[in-house]
Short mmCIF file of C-alpha atoms in Angstrom, two decimals:
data_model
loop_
_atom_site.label_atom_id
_atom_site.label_comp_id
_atom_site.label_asym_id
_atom_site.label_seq_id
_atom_site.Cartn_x
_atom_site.Cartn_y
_atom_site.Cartn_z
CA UNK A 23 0.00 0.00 0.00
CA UNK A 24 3.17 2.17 0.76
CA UNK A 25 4.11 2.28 -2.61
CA UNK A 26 0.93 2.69 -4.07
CA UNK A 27 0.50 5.51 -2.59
CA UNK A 28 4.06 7.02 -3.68
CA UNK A 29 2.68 6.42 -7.64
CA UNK A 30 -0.46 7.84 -6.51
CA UNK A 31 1.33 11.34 -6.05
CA UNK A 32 3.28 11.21 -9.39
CA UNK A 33 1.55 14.13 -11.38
CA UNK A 34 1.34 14.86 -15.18
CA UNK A 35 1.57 18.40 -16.30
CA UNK A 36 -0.71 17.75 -19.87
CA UNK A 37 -0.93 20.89 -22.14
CA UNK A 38 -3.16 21.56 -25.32
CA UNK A 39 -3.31 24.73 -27.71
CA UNK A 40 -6.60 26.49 -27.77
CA UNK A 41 -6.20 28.96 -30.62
CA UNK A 42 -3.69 29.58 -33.31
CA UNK A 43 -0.57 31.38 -32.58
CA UNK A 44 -0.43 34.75 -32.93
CA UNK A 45 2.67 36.44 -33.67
CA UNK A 46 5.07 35.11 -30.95
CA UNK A 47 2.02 34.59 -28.78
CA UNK A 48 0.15 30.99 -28.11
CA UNK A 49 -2.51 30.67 -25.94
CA UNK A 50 -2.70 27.36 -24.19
CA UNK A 51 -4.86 25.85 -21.35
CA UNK A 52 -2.92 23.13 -19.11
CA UNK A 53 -3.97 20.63 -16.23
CA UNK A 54 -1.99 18.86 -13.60
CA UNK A 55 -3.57 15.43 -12.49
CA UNK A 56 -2.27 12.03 -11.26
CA UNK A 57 -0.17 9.85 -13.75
CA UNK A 58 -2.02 6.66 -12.43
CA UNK A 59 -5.30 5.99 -10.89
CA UNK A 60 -5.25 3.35 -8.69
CA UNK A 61 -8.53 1.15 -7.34
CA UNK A 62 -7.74 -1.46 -4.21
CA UNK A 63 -10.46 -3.44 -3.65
CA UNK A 64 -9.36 -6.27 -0.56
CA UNK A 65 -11.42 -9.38 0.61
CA UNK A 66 -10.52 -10.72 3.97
CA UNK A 67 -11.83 -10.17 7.74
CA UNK A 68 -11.81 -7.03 8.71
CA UNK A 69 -10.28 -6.31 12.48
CA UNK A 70 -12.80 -5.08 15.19
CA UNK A 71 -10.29 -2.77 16.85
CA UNK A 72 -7.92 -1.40 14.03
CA UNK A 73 -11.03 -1.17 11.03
CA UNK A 74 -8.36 -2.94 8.56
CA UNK A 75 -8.55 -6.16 6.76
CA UNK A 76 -4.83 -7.46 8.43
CA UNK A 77 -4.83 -10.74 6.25
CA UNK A 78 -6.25 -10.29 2.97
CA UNK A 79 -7.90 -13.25 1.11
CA UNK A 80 -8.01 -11.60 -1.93
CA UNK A 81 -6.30 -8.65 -3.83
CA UNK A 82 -7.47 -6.73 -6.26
CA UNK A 83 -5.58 -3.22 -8.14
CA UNK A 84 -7.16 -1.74 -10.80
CA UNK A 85 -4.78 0.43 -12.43
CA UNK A 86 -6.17 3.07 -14.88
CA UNK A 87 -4.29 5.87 -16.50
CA UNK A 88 -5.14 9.61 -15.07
CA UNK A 89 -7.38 12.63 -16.75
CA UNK A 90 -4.23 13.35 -18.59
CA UNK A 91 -5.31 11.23 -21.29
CA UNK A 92 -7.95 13.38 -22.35
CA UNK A 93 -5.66 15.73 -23.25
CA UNK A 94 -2.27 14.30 -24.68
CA UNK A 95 -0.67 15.08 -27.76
CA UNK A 96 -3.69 17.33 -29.35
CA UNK A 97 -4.89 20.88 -29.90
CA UNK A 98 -7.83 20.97 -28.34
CA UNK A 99 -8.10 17.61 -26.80
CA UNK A 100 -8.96 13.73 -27.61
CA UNK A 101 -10.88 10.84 -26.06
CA UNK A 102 -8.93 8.51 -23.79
CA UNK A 103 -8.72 5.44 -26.45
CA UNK A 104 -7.26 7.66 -29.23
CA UNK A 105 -5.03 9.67 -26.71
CA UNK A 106 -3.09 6.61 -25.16
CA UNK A 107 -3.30 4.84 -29.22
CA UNK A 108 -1.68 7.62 -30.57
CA UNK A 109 1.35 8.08 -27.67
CA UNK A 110 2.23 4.25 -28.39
CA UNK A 111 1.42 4.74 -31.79
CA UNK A 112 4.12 7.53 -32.06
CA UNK A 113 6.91 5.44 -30.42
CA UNK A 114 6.19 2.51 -31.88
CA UNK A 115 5.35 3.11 -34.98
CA UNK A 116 7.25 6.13 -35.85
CA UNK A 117 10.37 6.73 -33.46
CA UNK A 118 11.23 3.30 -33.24
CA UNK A 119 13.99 3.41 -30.26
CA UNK A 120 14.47 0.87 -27.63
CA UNK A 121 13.26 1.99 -24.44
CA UNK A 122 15.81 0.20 -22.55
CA UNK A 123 18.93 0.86 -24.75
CA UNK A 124 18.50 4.10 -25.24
CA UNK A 125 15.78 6.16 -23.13
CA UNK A 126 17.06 9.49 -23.19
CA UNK A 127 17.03 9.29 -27.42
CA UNK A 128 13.10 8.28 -26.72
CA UNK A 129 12.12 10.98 -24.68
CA UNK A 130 14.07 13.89 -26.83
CA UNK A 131 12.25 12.54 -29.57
CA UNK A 132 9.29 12.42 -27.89
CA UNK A 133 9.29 15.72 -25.86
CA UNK A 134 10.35 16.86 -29.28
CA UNK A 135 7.26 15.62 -30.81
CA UNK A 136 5.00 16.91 -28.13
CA UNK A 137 6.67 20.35 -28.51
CA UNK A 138 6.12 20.78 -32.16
CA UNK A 139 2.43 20.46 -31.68
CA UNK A 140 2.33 22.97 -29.02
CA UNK A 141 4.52 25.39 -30.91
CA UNK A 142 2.61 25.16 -33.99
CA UNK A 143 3.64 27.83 -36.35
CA UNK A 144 7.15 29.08 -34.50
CA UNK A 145 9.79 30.54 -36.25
CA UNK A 146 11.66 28.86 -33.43
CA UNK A 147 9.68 25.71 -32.71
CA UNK A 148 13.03 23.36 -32.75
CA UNK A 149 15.23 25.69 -30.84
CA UNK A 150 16.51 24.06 -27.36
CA UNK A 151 18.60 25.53 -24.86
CA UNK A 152 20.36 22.09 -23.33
CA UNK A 153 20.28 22.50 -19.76
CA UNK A 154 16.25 23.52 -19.76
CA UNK A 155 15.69 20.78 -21.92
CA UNK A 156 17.66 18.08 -19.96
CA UNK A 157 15.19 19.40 -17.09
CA UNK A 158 12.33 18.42 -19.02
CA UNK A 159 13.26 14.94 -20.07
CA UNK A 160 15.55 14.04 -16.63
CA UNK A 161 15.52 14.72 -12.88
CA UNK A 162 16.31 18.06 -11.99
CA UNK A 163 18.84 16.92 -9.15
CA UNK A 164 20.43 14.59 -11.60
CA UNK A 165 21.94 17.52 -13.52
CA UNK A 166 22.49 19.40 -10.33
CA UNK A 167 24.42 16.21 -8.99
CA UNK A 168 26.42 16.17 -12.50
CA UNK A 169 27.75 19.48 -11.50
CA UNK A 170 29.12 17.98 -8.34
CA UNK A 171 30.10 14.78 -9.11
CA UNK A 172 32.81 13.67 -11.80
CA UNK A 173 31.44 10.33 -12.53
CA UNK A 174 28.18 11.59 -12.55
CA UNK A 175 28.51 14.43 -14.70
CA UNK A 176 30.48 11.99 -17.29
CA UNK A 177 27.63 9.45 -17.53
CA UNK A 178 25.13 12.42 -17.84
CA UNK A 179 27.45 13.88 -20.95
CA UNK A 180 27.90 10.36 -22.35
CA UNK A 181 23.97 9.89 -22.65
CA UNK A 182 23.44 12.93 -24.25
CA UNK A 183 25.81 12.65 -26.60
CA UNK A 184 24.48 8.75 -27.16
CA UNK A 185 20.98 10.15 -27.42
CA UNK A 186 22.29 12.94 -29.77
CA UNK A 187 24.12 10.40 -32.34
CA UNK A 188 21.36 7.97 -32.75
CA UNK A 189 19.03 10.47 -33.86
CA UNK A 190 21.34 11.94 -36.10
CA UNK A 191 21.89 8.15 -37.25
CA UNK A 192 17.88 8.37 -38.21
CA UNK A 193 18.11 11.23 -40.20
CA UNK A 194 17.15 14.20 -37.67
CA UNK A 195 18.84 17.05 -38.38
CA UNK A 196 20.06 18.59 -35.52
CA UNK A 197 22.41 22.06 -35.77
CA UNK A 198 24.64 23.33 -32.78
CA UNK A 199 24.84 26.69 -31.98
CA UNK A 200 28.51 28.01 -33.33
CA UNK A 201 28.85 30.31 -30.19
CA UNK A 202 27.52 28.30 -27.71
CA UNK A 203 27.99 24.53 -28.46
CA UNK A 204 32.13 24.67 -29.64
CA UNK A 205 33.09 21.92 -31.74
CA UNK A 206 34.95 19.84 -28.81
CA UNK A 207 31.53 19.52 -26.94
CA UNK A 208 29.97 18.19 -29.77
CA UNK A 209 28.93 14.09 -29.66
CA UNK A 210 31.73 11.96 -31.83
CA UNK A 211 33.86 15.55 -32.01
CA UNK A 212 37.39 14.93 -32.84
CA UNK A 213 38.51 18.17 -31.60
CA UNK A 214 40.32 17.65 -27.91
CA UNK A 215 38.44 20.14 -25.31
CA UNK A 216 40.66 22.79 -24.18
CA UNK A 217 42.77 22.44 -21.35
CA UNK A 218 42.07 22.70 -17.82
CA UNK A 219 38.20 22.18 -18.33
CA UNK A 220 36.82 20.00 -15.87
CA UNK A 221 34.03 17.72 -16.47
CA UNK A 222 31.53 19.43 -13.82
CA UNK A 223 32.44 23.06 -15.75
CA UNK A 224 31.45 21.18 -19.11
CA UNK A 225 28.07 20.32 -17.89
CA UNK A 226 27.79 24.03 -17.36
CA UNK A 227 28.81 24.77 -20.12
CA UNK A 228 26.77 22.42 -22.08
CA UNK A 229 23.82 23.44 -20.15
CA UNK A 230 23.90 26.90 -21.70
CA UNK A 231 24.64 25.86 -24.84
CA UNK A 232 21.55 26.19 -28.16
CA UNK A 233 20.38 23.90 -30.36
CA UNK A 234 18.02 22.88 -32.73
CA UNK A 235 16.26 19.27 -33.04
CA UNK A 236 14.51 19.11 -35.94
CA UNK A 237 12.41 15.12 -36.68
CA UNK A 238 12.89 14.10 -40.64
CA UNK A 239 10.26 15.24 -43.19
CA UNK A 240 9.33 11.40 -43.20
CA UNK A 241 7.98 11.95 -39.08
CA UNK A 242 6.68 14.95 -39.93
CA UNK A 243 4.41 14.32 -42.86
CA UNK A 244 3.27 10.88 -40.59
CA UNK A 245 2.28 13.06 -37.76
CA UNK A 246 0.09 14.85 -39.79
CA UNK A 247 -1.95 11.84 -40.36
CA UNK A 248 -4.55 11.78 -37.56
CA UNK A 249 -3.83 8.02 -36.27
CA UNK A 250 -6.76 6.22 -35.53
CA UNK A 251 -7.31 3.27 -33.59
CA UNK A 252 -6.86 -0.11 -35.44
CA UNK A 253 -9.52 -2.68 -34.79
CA UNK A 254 -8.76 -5.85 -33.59
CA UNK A 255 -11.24 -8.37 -34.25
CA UNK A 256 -10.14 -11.39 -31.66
CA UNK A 257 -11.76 -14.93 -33.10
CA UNK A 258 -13.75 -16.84 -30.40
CA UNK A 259 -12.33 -20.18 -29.11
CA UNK A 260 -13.94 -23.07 -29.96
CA UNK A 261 -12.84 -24.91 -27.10
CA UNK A 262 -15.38 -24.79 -24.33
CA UNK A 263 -14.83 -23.58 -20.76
CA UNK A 264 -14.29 -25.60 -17.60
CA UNK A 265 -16.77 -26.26 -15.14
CA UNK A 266 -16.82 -26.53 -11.80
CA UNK A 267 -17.51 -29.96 -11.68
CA UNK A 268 -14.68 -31.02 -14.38
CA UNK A 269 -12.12 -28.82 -11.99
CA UNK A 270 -13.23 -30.80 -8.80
CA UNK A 271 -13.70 -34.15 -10.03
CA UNK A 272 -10.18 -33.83 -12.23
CA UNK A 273 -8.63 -32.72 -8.59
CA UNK A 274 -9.86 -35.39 -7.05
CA UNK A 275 -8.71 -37.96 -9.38
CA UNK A 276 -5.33 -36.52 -8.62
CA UNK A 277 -5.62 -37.28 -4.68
CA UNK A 278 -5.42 -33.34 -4.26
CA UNK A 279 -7.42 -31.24 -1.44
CA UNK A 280 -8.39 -27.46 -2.64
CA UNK A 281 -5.35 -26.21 -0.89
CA UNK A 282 -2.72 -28.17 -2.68
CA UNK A 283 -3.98 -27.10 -5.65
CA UNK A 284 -4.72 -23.67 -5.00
CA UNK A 285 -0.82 -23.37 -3.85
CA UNK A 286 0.24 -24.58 -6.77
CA UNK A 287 -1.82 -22.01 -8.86
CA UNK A 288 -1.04 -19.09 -6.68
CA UNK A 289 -4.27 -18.11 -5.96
CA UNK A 290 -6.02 -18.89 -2.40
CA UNK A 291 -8.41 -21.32 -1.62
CA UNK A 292 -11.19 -19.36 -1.44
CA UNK A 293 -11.02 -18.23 -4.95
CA UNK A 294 -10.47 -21.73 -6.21
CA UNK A 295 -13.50 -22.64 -4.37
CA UNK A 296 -15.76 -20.42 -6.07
CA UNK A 297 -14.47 -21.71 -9.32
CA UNK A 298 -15.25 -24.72 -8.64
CA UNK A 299 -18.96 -23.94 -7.24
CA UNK A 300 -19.21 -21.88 -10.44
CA UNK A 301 -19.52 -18.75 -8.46
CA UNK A 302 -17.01 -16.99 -10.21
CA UNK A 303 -16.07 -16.37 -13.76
CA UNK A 304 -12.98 -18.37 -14.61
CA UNK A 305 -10.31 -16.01 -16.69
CA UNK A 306 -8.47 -17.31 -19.66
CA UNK A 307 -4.88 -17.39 -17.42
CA UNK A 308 -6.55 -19.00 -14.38
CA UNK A 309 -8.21 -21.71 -17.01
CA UNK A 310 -4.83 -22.32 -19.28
CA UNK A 311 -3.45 -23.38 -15.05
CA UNK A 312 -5.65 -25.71 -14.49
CA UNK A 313 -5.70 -27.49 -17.35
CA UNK A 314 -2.20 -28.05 -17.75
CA UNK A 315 -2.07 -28.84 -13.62
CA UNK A 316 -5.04 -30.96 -13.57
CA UNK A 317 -3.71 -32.29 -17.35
CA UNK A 318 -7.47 -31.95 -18.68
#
């Protein structure tokens, strides 16, 4: 419950564009709401004196994503279903980039993305300063501990750099600032960095620096393409359900009481109990179990 509670806090900041932009002037409307809704729902007997269920029977978490939804990666808003389709559709679909292997690449990209919409019409929609975009994409104290730290600051200028090069790789053009992004800061740069400059000045210095991230004509013209949800249609098995009866006598014939089995399943007795009174609906997971325990 402790750390259900800690998700419970993480907020969203979700922003949409009400009118056109007007000169260097956008006017936006923008919400902050949970990331996560979360719905515990516990069977068990509750305790007299403390009003809490100590030993659960049963758990049960919904998890459902927050109002944000409503709102994400549109003008003037969208409907949950084509909100959420169209953020996996996006990185799926379009970006392409491991999550795992390189997750700063996939959120430039995607705060990039997000950005672009917003700032509809700039002259300067792909401009970046570096250290107030790392802030958007990473943990504030993260950079601040870069400054600090050597190790730190090198794995936080290696990333970059990483994230940097594999979007050049897929054709994003991306131009540093002549002034304030030197040559020797640049990812892959040849050029040795000038003596005496230590890493946690660097990440200053990189922090200040300007550039532009601009996605390929190839994203562009895709994103322009309202994506609409894809319908699935999911052919019905032929094979029939179990029944109570089949689960309990096929048990039996196996020598095993409810609580064997139910330990074997991971699920508690009085679940398995139900099933087998045909009190309760028997899911597809719980049903593939059985059958292969019970070899039916």
């Amino acid at each position: 419950m402790f750390i259900i509670s800690n998700i419970e806090r993480l907020l969203i900041e979700s922003n949409w564009v009400d009118n056109k932009a007007t000169g260097k002037k956008v006017d936006l409307s923008f919400s902050i709401s949970p990331l996560w809704n979360f719905d515990v729902k516990l069977k068990g007997t509750r305790n007299i004196l403390t009003g809490n269920i100590d030993e659960p029977t049963e758990v049960y978490i919904d998890v459902s994503p927050g109002p944000w939804v409503k709102k994400c990666l549109n003008k003037e808003g969208m409907q949950e279903g084509n909100a959420v389709h169209q953020f996996g559709w996006i990185v799926t679909e379009i970006l392409k980039i491991d999550s795992y292997r390189d997750g700063l690449a996939l959120k430039v990209a995607t705060e990039i993305l997000i950005m672009s919409r917003i700032k509809l019409g700039h002259t300067n929609q792909y401009v970046r300063i570096v250290g107030h975009f790392l802030e958007t994409v990473e943990n504030k104290e993260k950079i601040n501990k870069a400054r600090e730290d050597f190790r730190k600051a090198y794995m936080l200028k290696k990333r970059w750099d990483k994230a940097l090069s594999l979007l050049m790789e897929m054709d994003w053009d991306i131009d540093f600032d002549s002034t304030t992004y030197p040559e020797w800061l640049r990812p892959n740069s040849k050029v040795k960095k000038p003596a005496g400059r230590k890493i946690g000045k660097i990440i200053d210095l990189l922090c200040k620096a300007k550039i532009t991230i601009k996605p390929p004509d190839s994203i562009l013209s895709l994103l322009a393409v309202r994506a609409e949800p894809k319908r699935i249609k999911v052919k019905k098995s032929k094979e029939r359900h179990l029944t109570g009866v089949q689960i309990r006598e096929a048990r039996q014939a196996k020598g095993w009481n409810q609580r064997y089995l139910a330990a074997k399943m991971k699920i508690s007795q009085s679940m398995l109990a139900q099933i087998e009174l045909d009190q309760r609906s028997l899911k597809p997971r719980i049903e593939t179990k059985l059958r292969r325990f019970l070899e039916i």
